[in-house]
Coordinates of C-alpha atoms in Angstrom, one line a residue:
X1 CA 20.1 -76.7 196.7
X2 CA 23.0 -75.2 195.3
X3 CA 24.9 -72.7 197.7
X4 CA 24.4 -69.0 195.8
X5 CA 27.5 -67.9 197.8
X6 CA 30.3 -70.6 196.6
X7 CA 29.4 -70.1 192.9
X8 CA 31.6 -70.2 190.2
X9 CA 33.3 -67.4 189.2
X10 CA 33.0 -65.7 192.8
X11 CA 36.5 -65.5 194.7
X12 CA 34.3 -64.9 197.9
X13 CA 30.5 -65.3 199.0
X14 CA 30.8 -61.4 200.9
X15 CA 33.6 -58.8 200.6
X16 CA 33.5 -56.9 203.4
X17 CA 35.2 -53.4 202.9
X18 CA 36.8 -52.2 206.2
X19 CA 38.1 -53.6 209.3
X20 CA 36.5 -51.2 212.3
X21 CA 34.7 -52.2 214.6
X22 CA 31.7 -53.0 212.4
X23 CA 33.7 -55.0 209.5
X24 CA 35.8 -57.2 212.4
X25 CA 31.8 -58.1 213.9
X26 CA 30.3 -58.6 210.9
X27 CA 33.1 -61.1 209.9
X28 CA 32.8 -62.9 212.8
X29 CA 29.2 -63.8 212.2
X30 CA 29.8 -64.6 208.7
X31 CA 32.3 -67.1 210.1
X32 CA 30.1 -68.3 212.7
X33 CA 27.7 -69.2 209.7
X34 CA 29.4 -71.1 207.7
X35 CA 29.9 -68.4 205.0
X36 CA 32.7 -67.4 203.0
X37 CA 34.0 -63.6 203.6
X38 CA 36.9 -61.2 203.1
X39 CA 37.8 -58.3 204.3
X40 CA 39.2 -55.4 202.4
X41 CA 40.6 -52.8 204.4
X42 CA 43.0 -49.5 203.6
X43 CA 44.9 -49.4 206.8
X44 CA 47.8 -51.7 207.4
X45 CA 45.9 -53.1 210.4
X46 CA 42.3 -53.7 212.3
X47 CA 40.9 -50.6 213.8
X48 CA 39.2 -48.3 211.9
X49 CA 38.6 -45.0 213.4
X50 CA 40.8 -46.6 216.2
X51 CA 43.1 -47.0 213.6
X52 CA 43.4 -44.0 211.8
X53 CA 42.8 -41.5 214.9
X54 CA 46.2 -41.6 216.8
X55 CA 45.9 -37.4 217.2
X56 CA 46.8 -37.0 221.1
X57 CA 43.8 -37.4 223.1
X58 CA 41.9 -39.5 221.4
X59 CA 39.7 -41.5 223.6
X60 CA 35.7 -42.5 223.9
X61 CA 33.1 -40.3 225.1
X62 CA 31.2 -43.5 226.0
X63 CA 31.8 -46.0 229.1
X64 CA 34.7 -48.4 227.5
X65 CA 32.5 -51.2 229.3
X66 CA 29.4 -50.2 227.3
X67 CA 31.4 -49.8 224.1
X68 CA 33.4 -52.9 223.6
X69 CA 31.6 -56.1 222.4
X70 CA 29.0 -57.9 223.9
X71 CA 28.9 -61.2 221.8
X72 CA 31.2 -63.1 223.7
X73 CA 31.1 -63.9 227.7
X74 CA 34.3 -64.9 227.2
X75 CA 35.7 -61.6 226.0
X76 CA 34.2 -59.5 228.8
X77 CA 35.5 -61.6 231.1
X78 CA 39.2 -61.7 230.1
X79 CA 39.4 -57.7 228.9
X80 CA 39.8 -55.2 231.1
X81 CA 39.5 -51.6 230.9
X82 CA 42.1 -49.7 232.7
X83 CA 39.8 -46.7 232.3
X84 CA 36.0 -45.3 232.4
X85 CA 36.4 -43.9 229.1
X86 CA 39.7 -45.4 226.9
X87 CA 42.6 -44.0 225.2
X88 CA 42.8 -44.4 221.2
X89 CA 46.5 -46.8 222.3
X90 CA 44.2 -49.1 224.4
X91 CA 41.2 -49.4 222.1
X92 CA 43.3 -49.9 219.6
X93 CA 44.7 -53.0 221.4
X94 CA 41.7 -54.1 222.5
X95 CA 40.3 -54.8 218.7
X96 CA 43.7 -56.3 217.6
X97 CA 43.0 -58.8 220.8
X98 CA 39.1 -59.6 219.6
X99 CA 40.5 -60.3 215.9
X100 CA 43.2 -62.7 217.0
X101 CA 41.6 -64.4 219.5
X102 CA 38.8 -64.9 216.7
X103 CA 41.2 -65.5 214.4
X104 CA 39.7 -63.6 212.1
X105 CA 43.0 -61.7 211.0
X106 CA 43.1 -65.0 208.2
X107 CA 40.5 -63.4 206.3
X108 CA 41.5 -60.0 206.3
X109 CA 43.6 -58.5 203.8
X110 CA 45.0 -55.2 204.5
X111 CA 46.5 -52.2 202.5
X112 CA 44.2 -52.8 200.3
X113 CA 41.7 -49.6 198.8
X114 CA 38.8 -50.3 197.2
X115 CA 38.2 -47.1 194.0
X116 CA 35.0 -48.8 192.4
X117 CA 32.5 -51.7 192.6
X118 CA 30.1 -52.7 189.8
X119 CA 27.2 -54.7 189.5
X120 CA 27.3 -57.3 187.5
X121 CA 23.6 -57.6 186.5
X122 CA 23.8 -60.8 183.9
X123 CA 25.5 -62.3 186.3
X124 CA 24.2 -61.1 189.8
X125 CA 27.6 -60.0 191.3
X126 CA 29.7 -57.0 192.2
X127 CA 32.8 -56.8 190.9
X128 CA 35.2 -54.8 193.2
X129 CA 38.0 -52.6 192.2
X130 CA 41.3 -52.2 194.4
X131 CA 43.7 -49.2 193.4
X132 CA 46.6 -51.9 193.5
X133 CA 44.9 -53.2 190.2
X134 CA 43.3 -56.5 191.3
X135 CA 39.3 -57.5 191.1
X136 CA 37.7 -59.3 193.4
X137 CA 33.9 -60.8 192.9
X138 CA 31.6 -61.3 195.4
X139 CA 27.8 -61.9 195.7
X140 CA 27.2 -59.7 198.5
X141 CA 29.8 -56.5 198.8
X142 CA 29.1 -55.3 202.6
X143 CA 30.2 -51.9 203.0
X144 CA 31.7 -50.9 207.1
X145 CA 33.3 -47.9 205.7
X146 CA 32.7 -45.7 209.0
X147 CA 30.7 -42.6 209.4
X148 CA 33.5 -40.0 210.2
X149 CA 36.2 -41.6 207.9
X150 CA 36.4 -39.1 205.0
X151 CA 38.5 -36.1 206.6
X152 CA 38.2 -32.6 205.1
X153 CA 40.6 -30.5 204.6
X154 CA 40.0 -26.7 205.0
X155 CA 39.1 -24.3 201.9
X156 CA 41.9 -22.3 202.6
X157 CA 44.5 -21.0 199.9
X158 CA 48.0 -22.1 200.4
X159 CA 47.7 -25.0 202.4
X160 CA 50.2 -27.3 200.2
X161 CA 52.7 -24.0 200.5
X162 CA 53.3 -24.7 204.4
X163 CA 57.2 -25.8 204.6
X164 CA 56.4 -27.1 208.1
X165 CA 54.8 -30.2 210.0
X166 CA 51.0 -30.2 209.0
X167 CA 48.6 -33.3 209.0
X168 CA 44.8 -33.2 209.2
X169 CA 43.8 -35.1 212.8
X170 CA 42.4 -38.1 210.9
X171 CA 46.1 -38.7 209.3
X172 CA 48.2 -38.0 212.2
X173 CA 51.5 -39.9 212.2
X174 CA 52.1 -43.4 213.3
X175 CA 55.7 -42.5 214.5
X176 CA 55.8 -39.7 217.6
X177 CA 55.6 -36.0 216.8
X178 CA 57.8 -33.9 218.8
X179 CA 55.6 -30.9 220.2
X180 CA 58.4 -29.5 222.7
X181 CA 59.2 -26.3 222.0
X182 CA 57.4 -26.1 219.2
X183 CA 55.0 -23.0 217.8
X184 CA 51.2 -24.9 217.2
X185 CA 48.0 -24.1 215.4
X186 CA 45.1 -25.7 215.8
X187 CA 42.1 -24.8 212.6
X188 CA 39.3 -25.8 214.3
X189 CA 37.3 -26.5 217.6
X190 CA 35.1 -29.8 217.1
X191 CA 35.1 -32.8 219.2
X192 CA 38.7 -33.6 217.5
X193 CA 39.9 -30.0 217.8
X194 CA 38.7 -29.9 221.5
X195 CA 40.6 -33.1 222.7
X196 CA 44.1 -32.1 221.0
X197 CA 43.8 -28.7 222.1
X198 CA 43.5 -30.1 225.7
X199 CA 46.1 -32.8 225.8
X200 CA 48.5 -30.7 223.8
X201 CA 48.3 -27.3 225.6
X202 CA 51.0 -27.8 228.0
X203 CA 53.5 -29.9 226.0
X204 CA 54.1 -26.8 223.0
X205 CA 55.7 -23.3 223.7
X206 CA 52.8 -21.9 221.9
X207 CA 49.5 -22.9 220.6
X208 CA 47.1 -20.7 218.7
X209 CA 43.9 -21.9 218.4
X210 CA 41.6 -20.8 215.2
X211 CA 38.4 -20.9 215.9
X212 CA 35.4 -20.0 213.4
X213 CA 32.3 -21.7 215.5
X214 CA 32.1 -22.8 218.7
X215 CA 30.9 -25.8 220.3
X216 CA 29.4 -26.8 224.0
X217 CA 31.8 -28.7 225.7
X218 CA 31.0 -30.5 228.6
X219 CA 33.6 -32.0 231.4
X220 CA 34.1 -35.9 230.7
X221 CA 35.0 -36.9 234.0
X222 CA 37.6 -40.1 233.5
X223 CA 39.2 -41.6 236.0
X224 CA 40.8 -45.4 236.2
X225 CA 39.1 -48.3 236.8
X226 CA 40.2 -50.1 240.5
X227 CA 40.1 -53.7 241.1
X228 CA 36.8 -53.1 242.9
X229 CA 34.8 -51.6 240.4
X230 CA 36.7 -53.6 237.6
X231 CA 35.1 -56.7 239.7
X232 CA 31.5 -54.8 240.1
X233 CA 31.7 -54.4 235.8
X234 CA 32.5 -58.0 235.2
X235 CA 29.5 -59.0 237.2
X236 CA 26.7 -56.6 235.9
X237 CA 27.2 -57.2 231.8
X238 CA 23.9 -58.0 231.6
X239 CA 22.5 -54.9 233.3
X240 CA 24.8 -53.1 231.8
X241 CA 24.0 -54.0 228.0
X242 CA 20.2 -54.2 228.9
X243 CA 20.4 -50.8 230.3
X244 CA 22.2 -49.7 226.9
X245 CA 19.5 -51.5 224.8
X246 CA 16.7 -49.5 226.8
X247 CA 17.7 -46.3 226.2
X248 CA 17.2 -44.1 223.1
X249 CA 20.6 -43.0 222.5
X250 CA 22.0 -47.1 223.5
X251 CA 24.1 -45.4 226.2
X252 CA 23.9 -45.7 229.7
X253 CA 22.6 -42.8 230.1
X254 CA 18.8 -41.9 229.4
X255 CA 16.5 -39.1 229.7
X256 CA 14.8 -38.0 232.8
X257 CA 11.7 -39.6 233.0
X258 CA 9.9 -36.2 234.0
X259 CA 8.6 -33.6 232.4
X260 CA 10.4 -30.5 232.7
X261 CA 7.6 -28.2 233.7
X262 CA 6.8 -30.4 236.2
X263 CA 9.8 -29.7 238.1
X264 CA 10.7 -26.7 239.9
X265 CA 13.5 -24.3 238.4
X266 CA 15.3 -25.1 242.0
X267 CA 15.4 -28.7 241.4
X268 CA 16.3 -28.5 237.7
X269 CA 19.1 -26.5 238.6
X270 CA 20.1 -29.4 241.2
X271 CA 19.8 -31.7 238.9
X272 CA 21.7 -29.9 236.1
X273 CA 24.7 -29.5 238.6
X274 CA 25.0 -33.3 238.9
X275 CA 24.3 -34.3 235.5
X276 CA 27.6 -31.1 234.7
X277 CA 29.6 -32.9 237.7
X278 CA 29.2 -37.3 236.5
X279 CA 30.9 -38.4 234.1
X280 CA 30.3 -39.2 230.6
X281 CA 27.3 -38.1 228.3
X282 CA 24.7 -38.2 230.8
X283 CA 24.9 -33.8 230.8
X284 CA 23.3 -34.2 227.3
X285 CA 21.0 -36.9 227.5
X286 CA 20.5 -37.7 230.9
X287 CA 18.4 -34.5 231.0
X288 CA 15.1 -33.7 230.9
X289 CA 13.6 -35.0 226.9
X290 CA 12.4 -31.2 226.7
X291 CA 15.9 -29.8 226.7
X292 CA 16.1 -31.2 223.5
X293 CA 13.1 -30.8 221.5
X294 CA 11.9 -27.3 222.8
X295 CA 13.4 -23.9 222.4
X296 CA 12.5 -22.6 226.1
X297 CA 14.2 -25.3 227.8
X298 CA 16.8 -25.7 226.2
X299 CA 17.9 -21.7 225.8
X300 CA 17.6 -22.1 230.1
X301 CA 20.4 -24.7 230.3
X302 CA 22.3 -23.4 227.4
X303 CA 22.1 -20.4 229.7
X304 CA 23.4 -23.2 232.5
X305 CA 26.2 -24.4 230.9
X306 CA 27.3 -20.7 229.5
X307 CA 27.7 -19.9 233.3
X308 CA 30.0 -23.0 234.0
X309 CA 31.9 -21.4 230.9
X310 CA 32.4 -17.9 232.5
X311 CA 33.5 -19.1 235.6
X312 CA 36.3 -22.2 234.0
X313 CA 37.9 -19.5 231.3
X314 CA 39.7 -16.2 233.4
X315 CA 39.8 -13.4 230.7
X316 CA 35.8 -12.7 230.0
X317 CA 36.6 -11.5 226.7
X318 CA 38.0 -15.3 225.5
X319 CA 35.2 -17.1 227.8
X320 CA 32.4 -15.3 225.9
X321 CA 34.1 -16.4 222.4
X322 CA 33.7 -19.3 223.5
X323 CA 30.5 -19.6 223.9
X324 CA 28.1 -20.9 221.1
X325 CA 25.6 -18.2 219.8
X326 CA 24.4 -20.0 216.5
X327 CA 23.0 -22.9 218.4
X328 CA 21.6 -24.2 221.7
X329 CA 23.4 -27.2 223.5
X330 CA 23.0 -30.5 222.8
X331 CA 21.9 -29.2 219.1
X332 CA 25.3 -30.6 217.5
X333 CA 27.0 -33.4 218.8
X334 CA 28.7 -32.9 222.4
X335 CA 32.5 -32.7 222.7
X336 CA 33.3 -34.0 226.1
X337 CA 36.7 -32.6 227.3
X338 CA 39.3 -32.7 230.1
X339 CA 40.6 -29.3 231.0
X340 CA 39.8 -27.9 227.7
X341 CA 38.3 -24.4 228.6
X342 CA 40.7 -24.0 231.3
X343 CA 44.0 -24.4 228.9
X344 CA 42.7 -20.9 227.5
X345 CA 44.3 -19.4 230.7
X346 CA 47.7 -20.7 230.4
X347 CA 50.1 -17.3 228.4
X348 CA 51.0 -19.8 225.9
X349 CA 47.5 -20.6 224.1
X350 CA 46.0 -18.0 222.2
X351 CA 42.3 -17.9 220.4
X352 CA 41.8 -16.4 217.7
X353 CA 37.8 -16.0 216.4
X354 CA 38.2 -16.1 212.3
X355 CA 34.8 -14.6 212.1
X356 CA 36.9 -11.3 213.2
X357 CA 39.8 -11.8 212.1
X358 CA 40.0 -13.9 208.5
X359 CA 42.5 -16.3 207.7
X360 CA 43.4 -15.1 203.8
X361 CA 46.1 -18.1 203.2
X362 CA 48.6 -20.3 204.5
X363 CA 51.5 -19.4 203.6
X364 CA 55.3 -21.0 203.7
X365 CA 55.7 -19.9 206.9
X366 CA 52.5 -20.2 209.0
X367 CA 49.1 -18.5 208.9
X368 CA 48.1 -15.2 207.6
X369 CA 45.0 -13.6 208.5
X370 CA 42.9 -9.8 208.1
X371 CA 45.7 -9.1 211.1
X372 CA 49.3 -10.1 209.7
X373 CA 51.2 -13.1 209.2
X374 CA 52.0 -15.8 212.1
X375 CA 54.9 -18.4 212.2
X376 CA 54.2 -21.8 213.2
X377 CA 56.1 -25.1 213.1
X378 CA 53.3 -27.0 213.1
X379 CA 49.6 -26.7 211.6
X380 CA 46.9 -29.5 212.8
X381 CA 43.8 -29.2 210.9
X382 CA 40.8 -30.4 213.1
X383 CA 38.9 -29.5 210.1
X384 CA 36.2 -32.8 210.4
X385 CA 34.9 -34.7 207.7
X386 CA 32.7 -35.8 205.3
X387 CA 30.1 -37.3 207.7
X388 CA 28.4 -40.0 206.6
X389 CA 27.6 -40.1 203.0
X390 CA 31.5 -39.3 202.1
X391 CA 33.3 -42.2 202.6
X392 CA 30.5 -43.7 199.8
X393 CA 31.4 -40.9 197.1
X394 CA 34.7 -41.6 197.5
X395 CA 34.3 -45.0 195.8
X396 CA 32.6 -45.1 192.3
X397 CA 29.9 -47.3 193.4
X398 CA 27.8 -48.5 190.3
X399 CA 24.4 -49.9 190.4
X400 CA 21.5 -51.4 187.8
X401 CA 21.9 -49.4 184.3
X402 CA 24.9 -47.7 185.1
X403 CA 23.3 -45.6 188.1
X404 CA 25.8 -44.2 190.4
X405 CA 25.3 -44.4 194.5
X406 CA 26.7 -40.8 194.4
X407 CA 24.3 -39.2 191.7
X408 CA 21.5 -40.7 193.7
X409 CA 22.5 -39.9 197.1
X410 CA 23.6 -36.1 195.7
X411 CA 20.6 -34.2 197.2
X412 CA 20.7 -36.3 200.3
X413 CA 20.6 -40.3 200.8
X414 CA 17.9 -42.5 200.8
X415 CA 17.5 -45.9 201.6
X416 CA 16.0 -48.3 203.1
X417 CA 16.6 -49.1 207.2
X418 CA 19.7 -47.1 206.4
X419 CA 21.0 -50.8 205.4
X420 CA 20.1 -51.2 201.4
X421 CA 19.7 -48.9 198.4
X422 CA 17.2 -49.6 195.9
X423 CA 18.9 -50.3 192.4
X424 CA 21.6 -51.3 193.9
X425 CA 20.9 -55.3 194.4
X426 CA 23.0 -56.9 196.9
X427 CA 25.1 -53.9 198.6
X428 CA 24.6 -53.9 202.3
X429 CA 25.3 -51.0 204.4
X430 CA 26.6 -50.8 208.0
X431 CA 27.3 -47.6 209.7
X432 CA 25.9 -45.6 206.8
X433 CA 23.3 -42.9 206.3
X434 CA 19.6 -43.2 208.0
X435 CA 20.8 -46.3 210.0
X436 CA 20.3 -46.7 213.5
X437 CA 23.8 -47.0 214.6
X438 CA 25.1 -43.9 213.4
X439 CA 22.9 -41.6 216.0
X440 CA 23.9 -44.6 219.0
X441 CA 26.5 -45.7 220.8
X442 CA 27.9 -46.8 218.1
X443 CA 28.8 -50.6 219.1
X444 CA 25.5 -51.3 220.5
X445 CA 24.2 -49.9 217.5
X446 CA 26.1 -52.3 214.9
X447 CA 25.6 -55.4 216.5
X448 CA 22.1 -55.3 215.7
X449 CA 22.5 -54.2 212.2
X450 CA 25.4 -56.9 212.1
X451 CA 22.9 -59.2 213.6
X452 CA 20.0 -58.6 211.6
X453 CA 22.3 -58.6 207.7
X454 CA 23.5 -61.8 208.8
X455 CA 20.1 -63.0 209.2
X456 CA 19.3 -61.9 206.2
X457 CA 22.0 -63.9 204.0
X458 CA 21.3 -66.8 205.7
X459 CA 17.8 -66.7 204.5
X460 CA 19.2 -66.2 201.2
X461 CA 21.9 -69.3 201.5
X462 CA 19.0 -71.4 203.2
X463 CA 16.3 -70.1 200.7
X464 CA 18.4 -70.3 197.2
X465 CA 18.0 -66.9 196.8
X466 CA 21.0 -64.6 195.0
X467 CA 19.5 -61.1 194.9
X468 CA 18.3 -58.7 197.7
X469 CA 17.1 -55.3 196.9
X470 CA 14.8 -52.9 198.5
X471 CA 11.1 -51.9 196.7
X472 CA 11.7 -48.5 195.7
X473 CA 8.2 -47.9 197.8
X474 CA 9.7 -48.7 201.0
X475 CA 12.7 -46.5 200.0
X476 CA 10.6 -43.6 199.9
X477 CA 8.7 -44.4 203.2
X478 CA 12.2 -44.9 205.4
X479 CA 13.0 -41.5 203.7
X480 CA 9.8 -39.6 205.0
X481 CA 10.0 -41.3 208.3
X482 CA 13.6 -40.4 208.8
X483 CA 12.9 -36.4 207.3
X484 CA 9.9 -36.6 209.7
X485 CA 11.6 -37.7 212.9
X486 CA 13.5 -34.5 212.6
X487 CA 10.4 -32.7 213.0
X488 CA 10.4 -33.6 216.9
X489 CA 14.0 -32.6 217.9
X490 CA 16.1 -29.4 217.8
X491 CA 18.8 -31.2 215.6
X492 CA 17.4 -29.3 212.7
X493 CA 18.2 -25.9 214.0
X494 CA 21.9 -26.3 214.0
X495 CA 24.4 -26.5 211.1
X496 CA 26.2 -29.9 211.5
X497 CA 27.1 -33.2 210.4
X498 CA 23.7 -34.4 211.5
X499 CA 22.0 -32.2 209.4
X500 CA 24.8 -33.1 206.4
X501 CA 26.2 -29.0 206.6
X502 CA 30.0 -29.0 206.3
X503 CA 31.6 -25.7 205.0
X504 CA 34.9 -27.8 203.6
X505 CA 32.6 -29.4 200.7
X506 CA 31.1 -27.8 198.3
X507 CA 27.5 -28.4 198.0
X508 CA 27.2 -29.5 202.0
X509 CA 25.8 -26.3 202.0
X510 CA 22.0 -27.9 202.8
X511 CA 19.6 -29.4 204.5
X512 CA 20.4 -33.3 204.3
X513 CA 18.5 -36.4 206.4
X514 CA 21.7 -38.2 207.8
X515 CA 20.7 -40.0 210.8
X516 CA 18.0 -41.9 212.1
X517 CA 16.6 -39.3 215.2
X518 CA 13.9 -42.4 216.5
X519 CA 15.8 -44.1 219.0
X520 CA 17.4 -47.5 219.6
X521 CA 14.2 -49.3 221.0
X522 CA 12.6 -48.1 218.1
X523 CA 14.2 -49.0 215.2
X524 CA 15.0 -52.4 216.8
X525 CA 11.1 -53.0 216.4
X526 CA 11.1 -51.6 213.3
X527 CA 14.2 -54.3 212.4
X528 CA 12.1 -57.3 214.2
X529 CA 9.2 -56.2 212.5
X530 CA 10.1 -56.0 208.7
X531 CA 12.3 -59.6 209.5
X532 CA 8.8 -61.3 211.0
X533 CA 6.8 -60.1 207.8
X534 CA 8.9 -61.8 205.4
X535 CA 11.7 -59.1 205.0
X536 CA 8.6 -56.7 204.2
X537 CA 9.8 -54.3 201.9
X538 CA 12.7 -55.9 200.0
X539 CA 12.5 -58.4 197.0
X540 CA 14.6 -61.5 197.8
X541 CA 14.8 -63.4 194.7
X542 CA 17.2 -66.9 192.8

C-alpha cells in the first residue's frame, strides 16, 4: 500500500504551523510515528505564547508541575520547577530544553509566516503560502496557532502619533526596557494588564493606569519550590496528572463536591476564606459548582471577594472602581495577581476609570482624555486579543470551491470536536475554537487532542486513506451542543473572550460559541467514543 504521506509532489506528509506548546507535542508524536512533519513557525524560536509574552510578570496561573508535559517519565524526572507557578524566562527554557532533548528543533523552521493555504482539491493537498515567498505542500496542514495570539490594539485615534516607547504586551521587546524613572501608562486591566501593573509599580516614577472594565482578581499565592516538596512532586506524577484528568477544568483543582444550599452560610464563608488564602485557581473552581451556574450564589461570593477588595485598596473611592459591576466573579476568566490591588496605594500609581473620564486620542506626547492632556514616556497597551478565531482570519485560509475559513467562521465558528471544519478536507485544528483545550489547563488539554489527531493519520497511513473531513451533519450537532452547554453556566452573562466580545474588533460586538463549557472528562468520552465508532462523523476516504 502506497504511503499517502510521502507522495510525489508533497515536500512534507504534515505542516505544522507554530511551535508552542501544542506544535513542539504534536511534532513529537508525528516523529514517534514514523511520519514526515515540519514546523512553520513566526518567531525566531520555540515558545509560542512563552515566546512572544516577555511583558514583566508573565508567569502561569496553573501549578508549573501540572502544566509542563506528561509524555515522558524521563522529562519529569530531570526538570525542575524552581517555582509553584513559573516565570515566562523559565517556561521559556523549559520548552527550548523538551525540543532539544527531542531533537525536534531539525524539523522546525523558524521566521517563517504563513499568509495563505489552499486546497488543492484535484490533487488532495494544501498548498501553504509563507510571506518570504516560498510554497510548501503538504497533505495534512495542522494548525497550533494559539488561542490568545492575535493582539489588539486599542480603537484609539493617534496611537502611531506617540513619539515615545509604546508596544502592545504581546510584542514587548526582546532586549531590556528601562522603566527607572520613567512616566507609565498602562490601557487596560485584563489578566495581562493586571500582572504588569503589579510587577512594574515600584520600578517607574509614575504609572497611570486606564482602566475601562474591571476584572476580579484573585491572590495567586507563589512561592519556590524546596528540595522537599521538589522530591514529594517527582514522586506523585501520576496522582498528579490523574487528578488533572478528573477534574472539569484539567486542573488540580475541582469543584466542591456539595451542594451549596446544603451548607451553612458560616461554613461557606470558612470555606471561601481558604479557597481566597491557597494558592492557585482553586478560589474559582475549587468552589461550590453553584457559584458558577446560579445568580444567587454567585452575587454572595462576588459580594465575598468585593470585601477582600475594600479592605487590600486604602482610598475607598479607588477600591470601589475597582470592583466589577457588569459581571459576577468567576463570569470572565480570573486574573490571578501578586500585590496587584495593593500597588494602587503607593503616590506614584494613579487609576484613571475611562468610563468617566474618556480618552479622545494619543497624542505625540502622551494621553489626552475628557480631563486634559498627560505626558508619558512610555505607553503599554494591555489591550488583549483576538481570542480564538483571530489568529485563523489572519491567514487566508481557502477551502473546497473557493470557500474561505473566515467567511464561514464570520458569525461564529463551527466545527466539528473543535478539531476539523467541514469543506475544509484535511486541516486539523489544535487549540482552536469549540475544542476542549481552549477552556482547560491548557497542556493537559492538548495532549489529548495531540493524541487523538495523531491517531487519526495513522489510520489514514495504515488505511490508504488521503482525505479527512467532517459530515456537515455532525458539524451542526458539535455546534448545538457547544451553544447548549452555555445554557448551564453564567459564562454567557459576561462580555468576554469566552463569549467572542472584544471592543478592539469591529464586529466582536456578539454573541459567539468559543469554547467548549462541558468539561475535560467529558469531551474525552466524547473523543474515545467517535474514535471506537469508526471516526463517527467524519468521512475518511483514498
Amino acid at each position: 500500500m502506497n504511503n499517502v504521506f510521502d507522495a510525489e509532489g508533497l515536500d512534507h506528509g504534515v505542516i505544522i504551523v507554530g511551535a508552542g506548546v501544542s506544535g513542539i507535542y504534536q511534532l513529537y508524536r508525528l516523529r514517534e510515528a514514523g511520519i514526515d512533519a515540519t514546523v512553520i513557525e513566526a518567531g525566531s524560536g520555540p515558545g509560542g505564547t512563552w515566546y512572544w509574552n516577555r511583558y514583566p510578570g508573565a508567569r502561569f496561573d496553573s501549578e508549573s508541575y501540572s502544566y509542563g508535559y506528561s509524555f515522558s517519565d524521563e522529562l519529569l524526572q530531570e526538570w525542575s520547577w524552581s517555582e509553584h507557578f513559573a516565570g515566562q524566562p523559565e517556561t521559556q527554557k523549559y520548552l527550548n530544553y523538551v525540543v532539544d532533548k527531542f531533537d525536534l528543533r531539525r524539523d522546525m523552521q523558524f521566521n517563517c509566516r504563513v499568509s495563505a493555504a489552499r486546497f488543492d482539491e484535484a490533487e488532495c493537498r494544501w498548498i501553504v503560502c509563507l510571506e518570504d515567498g516560498r510554497e510548501l505542500t503538504c497533505r495534512i496542514l495542522l494548525t497550533a496557532i494559539g488561542m490568545l495570539s492575535a493582539a489588539t490594539m486599542p480603537r484609539i485615534e493617534g496611537v502611531q502619533d506617540f513619539e515615545g516607547e509604546a508596544f502592545h504586551t504581546y510584542y514587548w521587546p526582546r532586549e531590556p526596557v528601562d522603566l527607572a524613572g520613567k512616566r507609565v501608562a498602562v490601557i487596560g486591566t485584563g489578566a495581562t494588564g493586571v500582572q504588569v501593573i503589579s510587577e512594574i509599580a515600584d520600578k517607574v516614577k509614575s504609572l497611570t493606569v486606564y482602566q475601562r472594565r474591571p476584572n476580579w482578581c484573585a491572590p495567586l499565592h507563589n512561592s519556590p519550590i524546596d528540595d522537599v516538596t521538589q522530591a514529594k512532586i517527582k514522586a506523585s506524577f501520576e496522582q498528579i496528572f490523574a487528578k488533572c484528568r478528573s477534574t472539569p477544568g484539567g486542573f488540580l483543582h475541582g469543584p466542591d463536591p456539595r451542594s451549596f444550599n446544603e451548607v451553612s452560610p458560616r461554613d461557606r464563608q470558612a470555606l471561601w476564606e481558604e479557597l481566597y488564602a491557597s494558592p492557585g485557581f482553586g478560589v474559582w473552581i475549587g468552589n461550590f459548582r453553584e457559584v458558577l451556574m446560579q445568580e444567587g450564589p454567585n452575587a454572595e461570593y462576588s459580594t465575598f471577594i468585593a470585601d477582600k477588595i475594600r479592605k487590600r485598596v486604602k482610598d475607598p473611592e479607588t477600591a470601589e472602581k475597582l470592583i466589577p459591576q457588569d459581571h459576577g466573579f468567576g463570569t470572565r476568566r480570573v486574573p490571578l495577581e501578586t500585590r496587584y490591588y495593593e500597588a494602587y496605594n503607593r503616590d506614584n500609581v494613579e487609576l484613571v476609570d475611562v468610563t468617566e473620564t474618556p480618552i479622545e486620542r494619543i497624542t505625540s506626547g502622551g494621553i489626552r482624555t475628557s480631563e486634559g492632556e498627560r505626558l508619558f514616556d512610555l505607553i503599554v497597551y494591555a489591550t488583549g486579543f483576538d481570542a480564538i478565531t483571530g489568529a485563523f482570519d489572519r491567514i487566508d485560509i481557502t477551502g473546497v470551491g473557493g470557500r474561505k475559513l473566515r467567511d464561514k467562521w464570520d458569525d461564529g465558528p463551527v466545527t466539528y470536536l473543535g478539531l476539523q471544519v467541514s469543506e475544509f478536507p484535511n486541516l486539523m485544528i489544535l487549540a482552536g475554537p469549540q475544542g476542549g483545550s481552549v477552556s482547560t489547563n491548557f497542556p493537559r488539554g492538548i495532549e489529548e487532542a495531540v493524541d487523538w489527531l495523531t491517531d487519526l493519520i495513522i489510520h489514514m497511513r495504515d488505511t490508504g486513506s488521503d482525505r479527512v473531513e467532517p459530515q456537515p451533519d455532525a458539524e451542526h450537532m458539535w455546534a448545538e451542543h457547544v451553544k447548549d452547554a452555555y445554557r448551564y453556566s453564567l459564562f454567557q452573562t459576561a462580555r468576554s473572550w469566552f463569549t467572542g466580545y472584544n471592543s478592539n474588533v469591529p464586529g466582536r460586538d456578539r454573541m459567539r460559541y468559543l469554547i467548549y463549557n462541558g468539561g475535560s472528562p467529558r469531551y474525552r468520552k466524547w473523543l474515545a467514543d467517535v474514535a471506537d465508532d469508526g471516526y463517527r462523523g467524519f468521512d475518511i476516504t483514498g
